[in-house]
PDB file of C-alpha atoms in Angstrom:
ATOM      1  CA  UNK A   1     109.006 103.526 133.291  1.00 57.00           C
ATOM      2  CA  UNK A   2     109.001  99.870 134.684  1.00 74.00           C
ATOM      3  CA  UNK A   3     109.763  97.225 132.375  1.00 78.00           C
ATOM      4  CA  UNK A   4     106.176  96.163 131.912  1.00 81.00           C
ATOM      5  CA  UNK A   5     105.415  99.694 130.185  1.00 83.00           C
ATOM      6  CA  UNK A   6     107.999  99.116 127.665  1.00 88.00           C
ATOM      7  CA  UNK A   7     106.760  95.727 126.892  1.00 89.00           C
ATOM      8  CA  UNK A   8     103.615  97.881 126.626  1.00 89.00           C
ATOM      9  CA  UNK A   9     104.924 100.283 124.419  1.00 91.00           C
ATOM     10  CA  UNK A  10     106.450  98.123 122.346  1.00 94.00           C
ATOM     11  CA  UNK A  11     103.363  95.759 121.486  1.00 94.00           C
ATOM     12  CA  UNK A  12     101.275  98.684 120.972  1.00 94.00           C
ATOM     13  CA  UNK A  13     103.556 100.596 118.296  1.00 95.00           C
ATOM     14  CA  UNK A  14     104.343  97.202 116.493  1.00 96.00           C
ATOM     15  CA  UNK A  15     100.928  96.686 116.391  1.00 96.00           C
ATOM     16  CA  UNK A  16      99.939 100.310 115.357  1.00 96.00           C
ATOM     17  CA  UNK A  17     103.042 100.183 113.011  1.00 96.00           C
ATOM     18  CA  UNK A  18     101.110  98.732 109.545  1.00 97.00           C
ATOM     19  CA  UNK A  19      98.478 101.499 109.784  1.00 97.00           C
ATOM     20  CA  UNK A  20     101.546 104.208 110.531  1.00 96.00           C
ATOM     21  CA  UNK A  21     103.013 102.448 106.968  1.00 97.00           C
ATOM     22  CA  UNK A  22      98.954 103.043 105.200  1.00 97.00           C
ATOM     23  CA  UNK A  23      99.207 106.438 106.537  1.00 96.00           C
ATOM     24  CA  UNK A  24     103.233 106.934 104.860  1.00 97.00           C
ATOM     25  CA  UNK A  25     102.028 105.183 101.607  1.00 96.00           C
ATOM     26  CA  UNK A  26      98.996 107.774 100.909  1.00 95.00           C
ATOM     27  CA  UNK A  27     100.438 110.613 103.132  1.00 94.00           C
ATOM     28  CA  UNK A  28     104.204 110.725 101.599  1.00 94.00           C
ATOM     29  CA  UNK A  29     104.034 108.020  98.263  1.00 95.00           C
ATOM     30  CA  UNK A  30     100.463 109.650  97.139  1.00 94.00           C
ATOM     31  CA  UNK A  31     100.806 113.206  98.319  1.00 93.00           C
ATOM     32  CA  UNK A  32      97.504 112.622  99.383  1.00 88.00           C
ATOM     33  CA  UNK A  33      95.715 113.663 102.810  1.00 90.00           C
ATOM     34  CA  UNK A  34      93.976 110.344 102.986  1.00 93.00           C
ATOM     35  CA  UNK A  35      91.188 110.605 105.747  1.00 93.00           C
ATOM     36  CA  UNK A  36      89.456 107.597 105.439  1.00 96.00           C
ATOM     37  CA  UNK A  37      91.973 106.176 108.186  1.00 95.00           C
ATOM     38  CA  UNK A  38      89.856 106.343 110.985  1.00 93.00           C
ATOM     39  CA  UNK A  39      86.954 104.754 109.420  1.00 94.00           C
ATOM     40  CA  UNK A  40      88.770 101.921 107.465  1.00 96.00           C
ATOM     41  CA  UNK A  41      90.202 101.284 110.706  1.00 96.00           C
ATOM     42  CA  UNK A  42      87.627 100.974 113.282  1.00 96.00           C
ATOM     43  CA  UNK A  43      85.851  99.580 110.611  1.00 96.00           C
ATOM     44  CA  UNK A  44      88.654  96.405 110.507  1.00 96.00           C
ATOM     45  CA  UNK A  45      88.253  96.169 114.403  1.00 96.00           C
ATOM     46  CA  UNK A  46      84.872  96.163 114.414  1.00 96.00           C
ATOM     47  CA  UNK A  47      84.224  93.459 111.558  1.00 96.00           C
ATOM     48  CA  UNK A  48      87.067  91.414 112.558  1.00 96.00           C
ATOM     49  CA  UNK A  49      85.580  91.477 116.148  1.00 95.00           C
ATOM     50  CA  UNK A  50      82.349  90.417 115.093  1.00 95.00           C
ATOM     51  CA  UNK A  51      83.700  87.339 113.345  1.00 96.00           C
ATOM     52  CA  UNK A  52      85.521  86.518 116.186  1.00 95.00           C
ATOM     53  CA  UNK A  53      82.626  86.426 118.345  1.00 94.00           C
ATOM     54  CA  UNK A  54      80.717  84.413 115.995  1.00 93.00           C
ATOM     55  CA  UNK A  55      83.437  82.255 116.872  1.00 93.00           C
ATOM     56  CA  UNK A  56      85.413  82.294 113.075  1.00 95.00           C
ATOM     57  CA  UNK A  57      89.336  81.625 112.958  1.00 95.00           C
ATOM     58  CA  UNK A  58      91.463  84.652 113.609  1.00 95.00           C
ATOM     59  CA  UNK A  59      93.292  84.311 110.146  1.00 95.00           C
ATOM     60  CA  UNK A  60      89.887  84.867 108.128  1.00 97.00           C
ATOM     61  CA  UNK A  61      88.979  87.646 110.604  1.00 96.00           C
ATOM     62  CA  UNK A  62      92.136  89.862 110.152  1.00 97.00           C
ATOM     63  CA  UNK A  63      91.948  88.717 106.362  1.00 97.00           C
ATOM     64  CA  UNK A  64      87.871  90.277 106.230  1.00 97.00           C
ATOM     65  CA  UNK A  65      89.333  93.306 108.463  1.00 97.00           C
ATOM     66  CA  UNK A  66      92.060  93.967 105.804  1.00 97.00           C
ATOM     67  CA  UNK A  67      88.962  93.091 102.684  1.00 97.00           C
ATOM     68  CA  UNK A  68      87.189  95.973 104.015  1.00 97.00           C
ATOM     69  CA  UNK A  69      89.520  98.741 104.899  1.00 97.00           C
ATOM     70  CA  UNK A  70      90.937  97.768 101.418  1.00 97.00           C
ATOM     71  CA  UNK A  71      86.552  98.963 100.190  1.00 97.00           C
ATOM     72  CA  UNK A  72      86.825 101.453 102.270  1.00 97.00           C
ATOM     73  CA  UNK A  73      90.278 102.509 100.050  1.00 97.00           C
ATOM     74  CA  UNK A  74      88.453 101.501  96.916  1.00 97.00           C
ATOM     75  CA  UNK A  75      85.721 103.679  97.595  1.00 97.00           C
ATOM     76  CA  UNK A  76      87.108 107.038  99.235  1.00 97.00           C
ATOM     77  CA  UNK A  77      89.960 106.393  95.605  1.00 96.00           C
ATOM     78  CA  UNK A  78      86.746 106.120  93.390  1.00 97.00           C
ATOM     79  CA  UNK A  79      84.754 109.021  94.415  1.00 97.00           C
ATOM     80  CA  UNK A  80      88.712 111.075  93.998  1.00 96.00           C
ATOM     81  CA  UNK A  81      89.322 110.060  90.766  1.00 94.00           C
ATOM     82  CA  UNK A  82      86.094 109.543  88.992  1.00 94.00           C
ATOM     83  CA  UNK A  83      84.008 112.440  90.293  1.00 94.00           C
ATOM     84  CA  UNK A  84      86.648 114.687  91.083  1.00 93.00           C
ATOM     85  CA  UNK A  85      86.384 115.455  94.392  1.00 95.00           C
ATOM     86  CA  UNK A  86      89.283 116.635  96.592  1.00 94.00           C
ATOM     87  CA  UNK A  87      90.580 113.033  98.471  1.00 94.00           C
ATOM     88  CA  UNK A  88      90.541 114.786 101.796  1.00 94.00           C
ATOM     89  CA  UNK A  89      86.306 115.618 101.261  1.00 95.00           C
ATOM     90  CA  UNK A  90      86.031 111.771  99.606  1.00 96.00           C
ATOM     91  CA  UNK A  91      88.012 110.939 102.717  1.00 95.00           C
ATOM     92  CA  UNK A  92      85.599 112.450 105.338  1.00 95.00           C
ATOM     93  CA  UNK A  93      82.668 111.165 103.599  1.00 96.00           C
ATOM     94  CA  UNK A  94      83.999 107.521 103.858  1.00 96.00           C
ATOM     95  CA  UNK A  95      85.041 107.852 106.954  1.00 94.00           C
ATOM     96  CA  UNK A  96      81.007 109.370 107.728  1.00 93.00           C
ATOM     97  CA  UNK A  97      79.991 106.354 106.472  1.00 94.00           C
ATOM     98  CA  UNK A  98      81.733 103.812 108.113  1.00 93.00           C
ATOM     99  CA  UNK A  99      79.967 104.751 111.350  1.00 91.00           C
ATOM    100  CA  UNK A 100      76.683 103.943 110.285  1.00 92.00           C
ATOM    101  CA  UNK A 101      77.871 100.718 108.823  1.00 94.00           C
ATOM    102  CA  UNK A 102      79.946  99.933 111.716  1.00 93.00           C
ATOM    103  CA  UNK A 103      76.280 100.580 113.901  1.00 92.00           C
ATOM    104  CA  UNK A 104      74.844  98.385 111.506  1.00 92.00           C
ATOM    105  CA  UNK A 105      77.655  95.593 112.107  1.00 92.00           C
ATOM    106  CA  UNK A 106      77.064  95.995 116.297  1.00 90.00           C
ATOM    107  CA  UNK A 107      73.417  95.561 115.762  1.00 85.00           C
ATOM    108  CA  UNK A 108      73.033  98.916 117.970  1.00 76.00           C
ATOM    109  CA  UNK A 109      75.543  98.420 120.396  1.00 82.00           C
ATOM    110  CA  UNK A 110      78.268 100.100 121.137  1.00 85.00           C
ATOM    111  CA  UNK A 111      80.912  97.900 122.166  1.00 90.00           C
ATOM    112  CA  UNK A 112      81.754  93.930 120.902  1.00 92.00           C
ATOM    113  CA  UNK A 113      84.265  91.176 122.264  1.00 93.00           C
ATOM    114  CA  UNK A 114      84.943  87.935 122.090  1.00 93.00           C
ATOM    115  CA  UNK A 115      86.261  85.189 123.895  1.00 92.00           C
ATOM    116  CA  UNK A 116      90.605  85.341 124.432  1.00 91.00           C
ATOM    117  CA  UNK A 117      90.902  81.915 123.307  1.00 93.00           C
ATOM    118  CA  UNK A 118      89.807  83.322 119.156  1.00 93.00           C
ATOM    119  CA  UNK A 119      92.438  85.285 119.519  1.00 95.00           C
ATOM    120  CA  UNK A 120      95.453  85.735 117.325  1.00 95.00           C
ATOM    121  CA  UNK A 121      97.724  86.072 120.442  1.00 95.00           C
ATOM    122  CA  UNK A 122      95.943  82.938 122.306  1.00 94.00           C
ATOM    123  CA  UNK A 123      98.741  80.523 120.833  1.00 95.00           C
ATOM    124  CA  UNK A 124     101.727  82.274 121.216  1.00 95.00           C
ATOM    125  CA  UNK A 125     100.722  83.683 124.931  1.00 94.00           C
ATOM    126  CA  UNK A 126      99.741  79.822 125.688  1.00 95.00           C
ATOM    127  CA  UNK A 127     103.270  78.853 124.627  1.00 95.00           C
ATOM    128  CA  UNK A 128     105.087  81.308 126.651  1.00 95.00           C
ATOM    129  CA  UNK A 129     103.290  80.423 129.843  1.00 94.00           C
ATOM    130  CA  UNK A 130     104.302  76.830 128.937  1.00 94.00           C
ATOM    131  CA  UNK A 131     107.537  78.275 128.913  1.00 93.00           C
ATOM    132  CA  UNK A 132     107.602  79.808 132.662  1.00 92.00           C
ATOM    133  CA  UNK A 133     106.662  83.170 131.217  1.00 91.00           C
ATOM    134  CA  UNK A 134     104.213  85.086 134.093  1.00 91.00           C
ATOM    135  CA  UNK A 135     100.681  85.305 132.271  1.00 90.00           C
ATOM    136  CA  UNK A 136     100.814  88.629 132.038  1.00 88.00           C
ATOM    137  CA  UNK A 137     104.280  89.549 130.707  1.00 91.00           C
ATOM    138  CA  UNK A 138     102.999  86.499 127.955  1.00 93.00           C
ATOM    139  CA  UNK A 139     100.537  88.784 126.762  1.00 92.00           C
ATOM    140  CA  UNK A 140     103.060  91.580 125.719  1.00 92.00           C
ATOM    141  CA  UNK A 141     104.997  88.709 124.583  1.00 95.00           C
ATOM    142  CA  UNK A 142     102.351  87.025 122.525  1.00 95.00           C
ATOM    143  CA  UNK A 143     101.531  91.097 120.841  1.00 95.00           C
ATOM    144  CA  UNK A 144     105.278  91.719 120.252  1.00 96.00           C
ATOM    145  CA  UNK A 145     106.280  88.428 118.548  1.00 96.00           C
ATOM    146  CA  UNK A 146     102.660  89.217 116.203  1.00 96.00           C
ATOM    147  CA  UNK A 147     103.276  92.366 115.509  1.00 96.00           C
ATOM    148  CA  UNK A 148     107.352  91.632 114.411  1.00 97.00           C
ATOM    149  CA  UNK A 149     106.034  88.987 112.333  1.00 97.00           C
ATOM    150  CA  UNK A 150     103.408  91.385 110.544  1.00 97.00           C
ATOM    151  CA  UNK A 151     105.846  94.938 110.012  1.00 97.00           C
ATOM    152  CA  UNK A 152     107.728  92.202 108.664  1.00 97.00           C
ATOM    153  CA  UNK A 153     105.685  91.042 106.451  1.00 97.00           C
ATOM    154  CA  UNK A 154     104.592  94.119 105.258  1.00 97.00           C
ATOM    155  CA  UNK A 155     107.431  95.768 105.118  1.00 97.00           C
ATOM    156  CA  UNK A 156     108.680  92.912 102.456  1.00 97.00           C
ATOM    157  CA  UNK A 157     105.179  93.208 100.483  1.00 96.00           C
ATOM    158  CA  UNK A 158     105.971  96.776  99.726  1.00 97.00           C
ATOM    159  CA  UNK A 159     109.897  96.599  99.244  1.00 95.00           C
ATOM    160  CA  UNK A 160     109.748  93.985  96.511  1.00 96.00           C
ATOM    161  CA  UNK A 161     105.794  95.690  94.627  1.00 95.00           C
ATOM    162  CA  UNK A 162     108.141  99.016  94.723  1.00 95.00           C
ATOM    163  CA  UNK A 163     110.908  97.646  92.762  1.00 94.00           C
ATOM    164  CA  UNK A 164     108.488  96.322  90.039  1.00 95.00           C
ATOM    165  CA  UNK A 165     107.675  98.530  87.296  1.00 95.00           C
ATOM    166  CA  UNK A 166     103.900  99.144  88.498  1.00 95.00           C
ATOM    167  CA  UNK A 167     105.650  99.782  92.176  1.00 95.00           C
ATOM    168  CA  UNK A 168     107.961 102.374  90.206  1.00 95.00           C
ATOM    169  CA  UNK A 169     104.835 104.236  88.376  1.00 96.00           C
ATOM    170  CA  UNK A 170     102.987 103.958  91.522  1.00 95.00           C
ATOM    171  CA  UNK A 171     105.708 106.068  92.911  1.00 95.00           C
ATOM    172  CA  UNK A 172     106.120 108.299  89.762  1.00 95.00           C
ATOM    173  CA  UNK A 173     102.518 109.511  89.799  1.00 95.00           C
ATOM    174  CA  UNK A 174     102.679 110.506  93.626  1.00 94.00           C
ATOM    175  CA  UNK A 175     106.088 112.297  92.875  1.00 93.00           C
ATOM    176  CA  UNK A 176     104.987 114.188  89.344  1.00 92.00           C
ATOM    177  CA  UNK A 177     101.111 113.147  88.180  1.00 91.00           C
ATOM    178  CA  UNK A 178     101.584 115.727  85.033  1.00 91.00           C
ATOM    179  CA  UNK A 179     104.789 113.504  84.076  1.00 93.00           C
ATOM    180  CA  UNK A 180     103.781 110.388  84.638  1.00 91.00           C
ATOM    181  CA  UNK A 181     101.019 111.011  82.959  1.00 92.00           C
ATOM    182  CA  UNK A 182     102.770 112.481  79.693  1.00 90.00           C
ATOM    183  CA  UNK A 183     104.829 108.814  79.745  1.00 90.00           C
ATOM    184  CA  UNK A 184     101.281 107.295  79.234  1.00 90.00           C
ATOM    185  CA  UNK A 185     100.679 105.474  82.898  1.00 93.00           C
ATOM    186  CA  UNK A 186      97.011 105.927  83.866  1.00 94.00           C
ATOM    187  CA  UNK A 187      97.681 107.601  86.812  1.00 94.00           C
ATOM    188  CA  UNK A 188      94.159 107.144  88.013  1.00 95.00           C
ATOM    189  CA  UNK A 189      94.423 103.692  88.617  1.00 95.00           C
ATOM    190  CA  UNK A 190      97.813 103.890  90.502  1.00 95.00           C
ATOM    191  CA  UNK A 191      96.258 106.086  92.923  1.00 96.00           C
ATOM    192  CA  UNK A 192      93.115 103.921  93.156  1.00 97.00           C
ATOM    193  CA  UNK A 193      96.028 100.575  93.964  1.00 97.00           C
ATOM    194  CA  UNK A 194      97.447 103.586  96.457  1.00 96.00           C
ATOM    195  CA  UNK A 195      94.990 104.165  98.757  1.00 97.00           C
ATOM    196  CA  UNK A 196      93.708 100.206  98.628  1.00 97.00           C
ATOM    197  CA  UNK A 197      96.693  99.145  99.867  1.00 97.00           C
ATOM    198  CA  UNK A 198      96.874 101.476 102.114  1.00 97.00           C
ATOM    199  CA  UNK A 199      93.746 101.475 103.863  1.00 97.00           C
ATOM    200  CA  UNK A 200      94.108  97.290 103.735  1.00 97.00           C
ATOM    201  CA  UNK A 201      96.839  97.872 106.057  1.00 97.00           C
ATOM    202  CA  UNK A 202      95.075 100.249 107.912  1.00 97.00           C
ATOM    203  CA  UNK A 203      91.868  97.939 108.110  1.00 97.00           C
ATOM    204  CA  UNK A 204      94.248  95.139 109.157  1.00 97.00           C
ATOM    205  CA  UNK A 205      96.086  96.970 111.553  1.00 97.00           C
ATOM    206  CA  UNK A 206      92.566  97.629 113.640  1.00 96.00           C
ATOM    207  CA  UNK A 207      91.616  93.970 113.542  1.00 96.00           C
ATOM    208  CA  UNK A 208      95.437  93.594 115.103  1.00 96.00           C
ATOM    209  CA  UNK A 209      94.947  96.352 117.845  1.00 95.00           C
ATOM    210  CA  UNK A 210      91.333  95.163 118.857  1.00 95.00           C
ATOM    211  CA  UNK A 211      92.362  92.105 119.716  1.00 95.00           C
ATOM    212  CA  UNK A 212      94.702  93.266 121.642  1.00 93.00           C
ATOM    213  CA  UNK A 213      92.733  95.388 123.537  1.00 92.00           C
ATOM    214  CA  UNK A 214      89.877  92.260 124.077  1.00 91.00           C
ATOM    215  CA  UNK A 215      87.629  94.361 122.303  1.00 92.00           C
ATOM    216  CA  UNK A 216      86.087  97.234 119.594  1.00 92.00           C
ATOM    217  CA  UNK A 217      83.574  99.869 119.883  1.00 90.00           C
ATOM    218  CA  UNK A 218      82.389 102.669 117.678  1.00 86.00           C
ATOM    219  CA  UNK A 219      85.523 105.263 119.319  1.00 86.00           C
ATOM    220  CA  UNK A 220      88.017 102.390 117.906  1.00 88.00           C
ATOM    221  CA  UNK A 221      89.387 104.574 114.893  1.00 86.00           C
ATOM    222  CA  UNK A 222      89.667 107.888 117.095  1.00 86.00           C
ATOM    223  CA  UNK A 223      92.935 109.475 116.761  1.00 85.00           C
ATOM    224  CA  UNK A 224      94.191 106.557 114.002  1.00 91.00           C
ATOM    225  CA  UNK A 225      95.256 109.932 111.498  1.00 92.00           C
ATOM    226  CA  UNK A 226      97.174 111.869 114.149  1.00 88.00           C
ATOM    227  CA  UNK A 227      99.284 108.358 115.557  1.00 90.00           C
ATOM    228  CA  UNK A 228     100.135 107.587 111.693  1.00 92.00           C
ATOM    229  CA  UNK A 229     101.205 111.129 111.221  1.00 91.00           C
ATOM    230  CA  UNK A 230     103.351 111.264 114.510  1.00 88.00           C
ATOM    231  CA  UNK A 231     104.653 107.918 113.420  1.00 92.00           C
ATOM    232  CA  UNK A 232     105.797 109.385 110.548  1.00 93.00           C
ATOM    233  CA  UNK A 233     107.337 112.609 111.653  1.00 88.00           C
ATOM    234  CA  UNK A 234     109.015 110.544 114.395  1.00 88.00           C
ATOM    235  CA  UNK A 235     110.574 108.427 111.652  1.00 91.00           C
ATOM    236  CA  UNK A 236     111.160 111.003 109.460  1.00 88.00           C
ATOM    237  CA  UNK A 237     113.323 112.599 112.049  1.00 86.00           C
ATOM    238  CA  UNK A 238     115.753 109.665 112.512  1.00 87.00           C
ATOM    239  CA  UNK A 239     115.908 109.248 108.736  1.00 88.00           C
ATOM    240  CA  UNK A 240     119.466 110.004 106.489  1.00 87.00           C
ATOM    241  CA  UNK A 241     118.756 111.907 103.794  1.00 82.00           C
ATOM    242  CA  UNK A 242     119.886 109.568 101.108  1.00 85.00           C
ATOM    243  CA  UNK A 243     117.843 106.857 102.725  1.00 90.00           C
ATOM    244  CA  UNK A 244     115.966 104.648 100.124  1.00 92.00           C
ATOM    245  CA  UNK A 245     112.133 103.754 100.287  1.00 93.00           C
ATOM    246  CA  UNK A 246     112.325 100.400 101.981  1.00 95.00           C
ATOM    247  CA  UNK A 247     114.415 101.979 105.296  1.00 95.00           C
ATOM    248  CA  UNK A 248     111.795 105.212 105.552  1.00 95.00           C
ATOM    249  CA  UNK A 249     108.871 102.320 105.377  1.00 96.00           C
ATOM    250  CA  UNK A 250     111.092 100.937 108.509  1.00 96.00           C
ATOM    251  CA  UNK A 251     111.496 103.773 110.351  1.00 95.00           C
ATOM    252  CA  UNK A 252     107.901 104.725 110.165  1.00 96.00           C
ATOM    253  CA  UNK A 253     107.571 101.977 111.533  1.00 96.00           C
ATOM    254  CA  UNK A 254     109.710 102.431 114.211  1.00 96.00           C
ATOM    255  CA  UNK A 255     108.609 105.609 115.016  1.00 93.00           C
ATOM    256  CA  UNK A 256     105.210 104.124 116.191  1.00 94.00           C
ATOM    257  CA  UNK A 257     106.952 102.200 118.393  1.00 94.00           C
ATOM    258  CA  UNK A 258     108.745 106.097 119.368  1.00 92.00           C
ATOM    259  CA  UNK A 259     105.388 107.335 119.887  1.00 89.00           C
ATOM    260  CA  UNK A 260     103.660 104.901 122.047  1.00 91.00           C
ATOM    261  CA  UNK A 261     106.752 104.944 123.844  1.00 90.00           C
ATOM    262  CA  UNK A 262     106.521 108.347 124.952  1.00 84.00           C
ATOM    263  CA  UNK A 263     103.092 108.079 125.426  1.00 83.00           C
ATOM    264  CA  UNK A 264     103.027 105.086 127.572  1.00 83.00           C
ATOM    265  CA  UNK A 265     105.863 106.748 129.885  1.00 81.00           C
ATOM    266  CA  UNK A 266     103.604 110.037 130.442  1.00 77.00           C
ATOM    267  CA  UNK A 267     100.914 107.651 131.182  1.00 76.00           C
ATOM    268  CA  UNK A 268     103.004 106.122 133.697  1.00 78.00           C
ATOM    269  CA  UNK A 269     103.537 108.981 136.100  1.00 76.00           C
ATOM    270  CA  UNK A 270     100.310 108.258 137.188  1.00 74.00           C
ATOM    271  CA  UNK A 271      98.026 111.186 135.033  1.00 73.00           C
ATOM    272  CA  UNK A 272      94.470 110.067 135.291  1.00 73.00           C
ATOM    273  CA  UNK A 273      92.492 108.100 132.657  1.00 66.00           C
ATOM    274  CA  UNK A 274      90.539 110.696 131.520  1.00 72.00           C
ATOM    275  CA  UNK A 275      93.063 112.531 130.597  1.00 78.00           C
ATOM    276  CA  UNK A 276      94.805 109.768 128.129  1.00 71.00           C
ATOM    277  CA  UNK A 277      93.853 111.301 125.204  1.00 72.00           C
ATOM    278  CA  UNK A 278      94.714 114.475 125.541  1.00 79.00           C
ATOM    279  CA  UNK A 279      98.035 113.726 126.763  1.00 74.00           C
ATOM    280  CA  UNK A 280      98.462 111.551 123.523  1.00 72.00           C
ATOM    281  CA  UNK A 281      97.409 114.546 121.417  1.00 77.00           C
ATOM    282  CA  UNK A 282     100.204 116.467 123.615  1.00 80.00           C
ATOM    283  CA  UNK A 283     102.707 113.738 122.724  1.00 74.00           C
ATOM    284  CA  UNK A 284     101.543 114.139 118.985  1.00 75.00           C
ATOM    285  CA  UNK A 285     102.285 118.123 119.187  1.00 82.00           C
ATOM    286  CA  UNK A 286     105.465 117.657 120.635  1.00 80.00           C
ATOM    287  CA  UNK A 287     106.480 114.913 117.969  1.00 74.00           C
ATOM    288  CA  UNK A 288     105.111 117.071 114.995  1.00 76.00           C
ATOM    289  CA  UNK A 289     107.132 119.835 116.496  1.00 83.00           C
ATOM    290  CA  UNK A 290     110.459 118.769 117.114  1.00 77.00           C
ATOM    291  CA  UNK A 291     111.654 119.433 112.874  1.00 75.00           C
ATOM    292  CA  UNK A 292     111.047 122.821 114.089  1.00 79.00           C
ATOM    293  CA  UNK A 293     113.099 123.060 116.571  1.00 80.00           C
ATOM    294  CA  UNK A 294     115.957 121.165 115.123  1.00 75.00           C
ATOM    295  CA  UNK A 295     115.423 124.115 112.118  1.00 77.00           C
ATOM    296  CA  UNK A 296     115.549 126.743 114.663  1.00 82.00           C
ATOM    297  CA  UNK A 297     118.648 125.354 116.750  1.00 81.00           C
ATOM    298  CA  UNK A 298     120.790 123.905 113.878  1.00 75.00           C
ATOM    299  CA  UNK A 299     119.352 125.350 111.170  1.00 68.00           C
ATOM    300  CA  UNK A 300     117.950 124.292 107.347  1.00 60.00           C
ATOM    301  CA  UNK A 301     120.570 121.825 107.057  1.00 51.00           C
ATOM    302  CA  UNK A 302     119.566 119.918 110.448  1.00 44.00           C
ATOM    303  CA  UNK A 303     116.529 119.491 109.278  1.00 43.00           C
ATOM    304  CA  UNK A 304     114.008 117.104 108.438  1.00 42.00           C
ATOM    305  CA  UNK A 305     112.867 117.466 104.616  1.00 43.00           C
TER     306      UNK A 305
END
């Protein structure tokens, strides 16, 4: 792997990394199989997209993007909690949804773009080629130094709301509903704040990753579920067992970076195109697997909970 795939890699999993985190926060805070991942985040590339091209700032674009994966939380949380359905059926039928409305957004297209200069990156890439930087190494630059800035930021956001005392019962009702329930917190509303936030970051983390890629179609979501999952597993494995919240939120997020990693260096041996995605789903299985295989060569104790 040249140097150029690990810039790469390393853009795409910081990048990837907040919707890994949505993924953890339902997935491992919640309990709950969210799966209105893949529609809250093609959903937050398409919309964000669209604004771009209609030539608004990037800040109010991601903002929308992270607005609407936040509804598409709201909603999926609603349809859980008030009518009782199983979150991984209200997940699907969200997720059903947000095709339509994202064909509705593309006016019956299937792909949008906009012009590199509305781009988030645009400044930062612009100042490393002032720099001397090589155009093209910029652009890695200009996707790394974003996507640092925004794991950082999030990863702040939900280290200081998890030390509050809604944070805390937020975490109590994913851990034990019945007995966080019998200390009077309305539980229902904790998971509703849950899978908002979650899907926010999700939402966000599509309007990050389309930009990136100069463009979003209708596929843009495809896989989101399985890379969070991956992400997490990945993280999970490099994780001490005493660790507290804020350093498993950290890891997750470094095991996205893990994952497109691996994934970019099996892509580099020169497999075809066509077969991208079902080398990443390879990659996924191998991730998913390796607790496994540490049980079966070390044993319970080695590992991952």
């Amino acid at each position: 792997m040249n140097l150029s795939n690990l810039y790469n890699a390393l853009a795409l999993g910081l990048i990837h990394a907040p919707m890994a985190i949505g993924v953890f926060l339902s997935l491992r805070i919640m309990k709950k199989p969210d799966l209105t991942v893949e529609g809250s985040f093609s959903l937050g590339a398409i919309v964000s997209m669209q604004l771009l091209y209609n030539d608004v700032h990037f800040s109010i674009a991601i903002l929308a993007a992270l607005v609407c994966g936040a509804i598409a939380g709201l909603v999926t949380s609603i349809i859980h909690t008030k009518m009782k359905i199983d979150v991984i059926i209200s997940g699907l039928l969200v997720s059903l949804a947000m095709f339509s409305i994202n064909m509705f957004i593309l006016s019956g297209s299937n792909t949008i773009s906009a012009p590199r200069e509305r781009y988030i990156f645009w400044p930062i890439r612009e100042w490393f080629v002032g720099q001397g930087v090589r155009a093209f190494t910029a652009n890695f630059w200009a996707s790394i130094v974003v996507g640092a800035i925004v794991v950082a930021i999030t990863l702040l956001f939900l280290h200081f709301l998890f030390k509050t005392s809604f944070g805390l019962s937020v975490r109590a009702t994913g851990d034990n509903e019945r007995m966080a329930c019998s200390q009077g917190i309305d539980t229902d509303s904790r998971k509703i704040f849950a899978l908002v936030v979650s899907n926010g970051l999700i939402g966000m983390s599509g309007a990050l990753t389309t930009q990136m890629f100069m463009g979003a179609n209708l596929e843009s979501g495809v896989g989101a579920f399985v890379i969070g999952i991956a992400a997490i597993v990945m993280g999970e494995i490099l994780t001490p067992k005493r660790a507290g919240l804020f350093v498993k939120l950290m890891l997750t997020a470094l095991g996205a970076v893990i994952f497109f990693g691996l994934r970019v260096g099996v892509i580099s041996l020169g497999i075809p195109t066509a077969w991208e995605r079902g080398i990443a789903a390879l990659v996924v299985l191998v991730v998913m697997c390796v607790p496994r295989f540490r049980e079966m060569i070390f044993g319970k104790r080695g590992g991952v909970r």
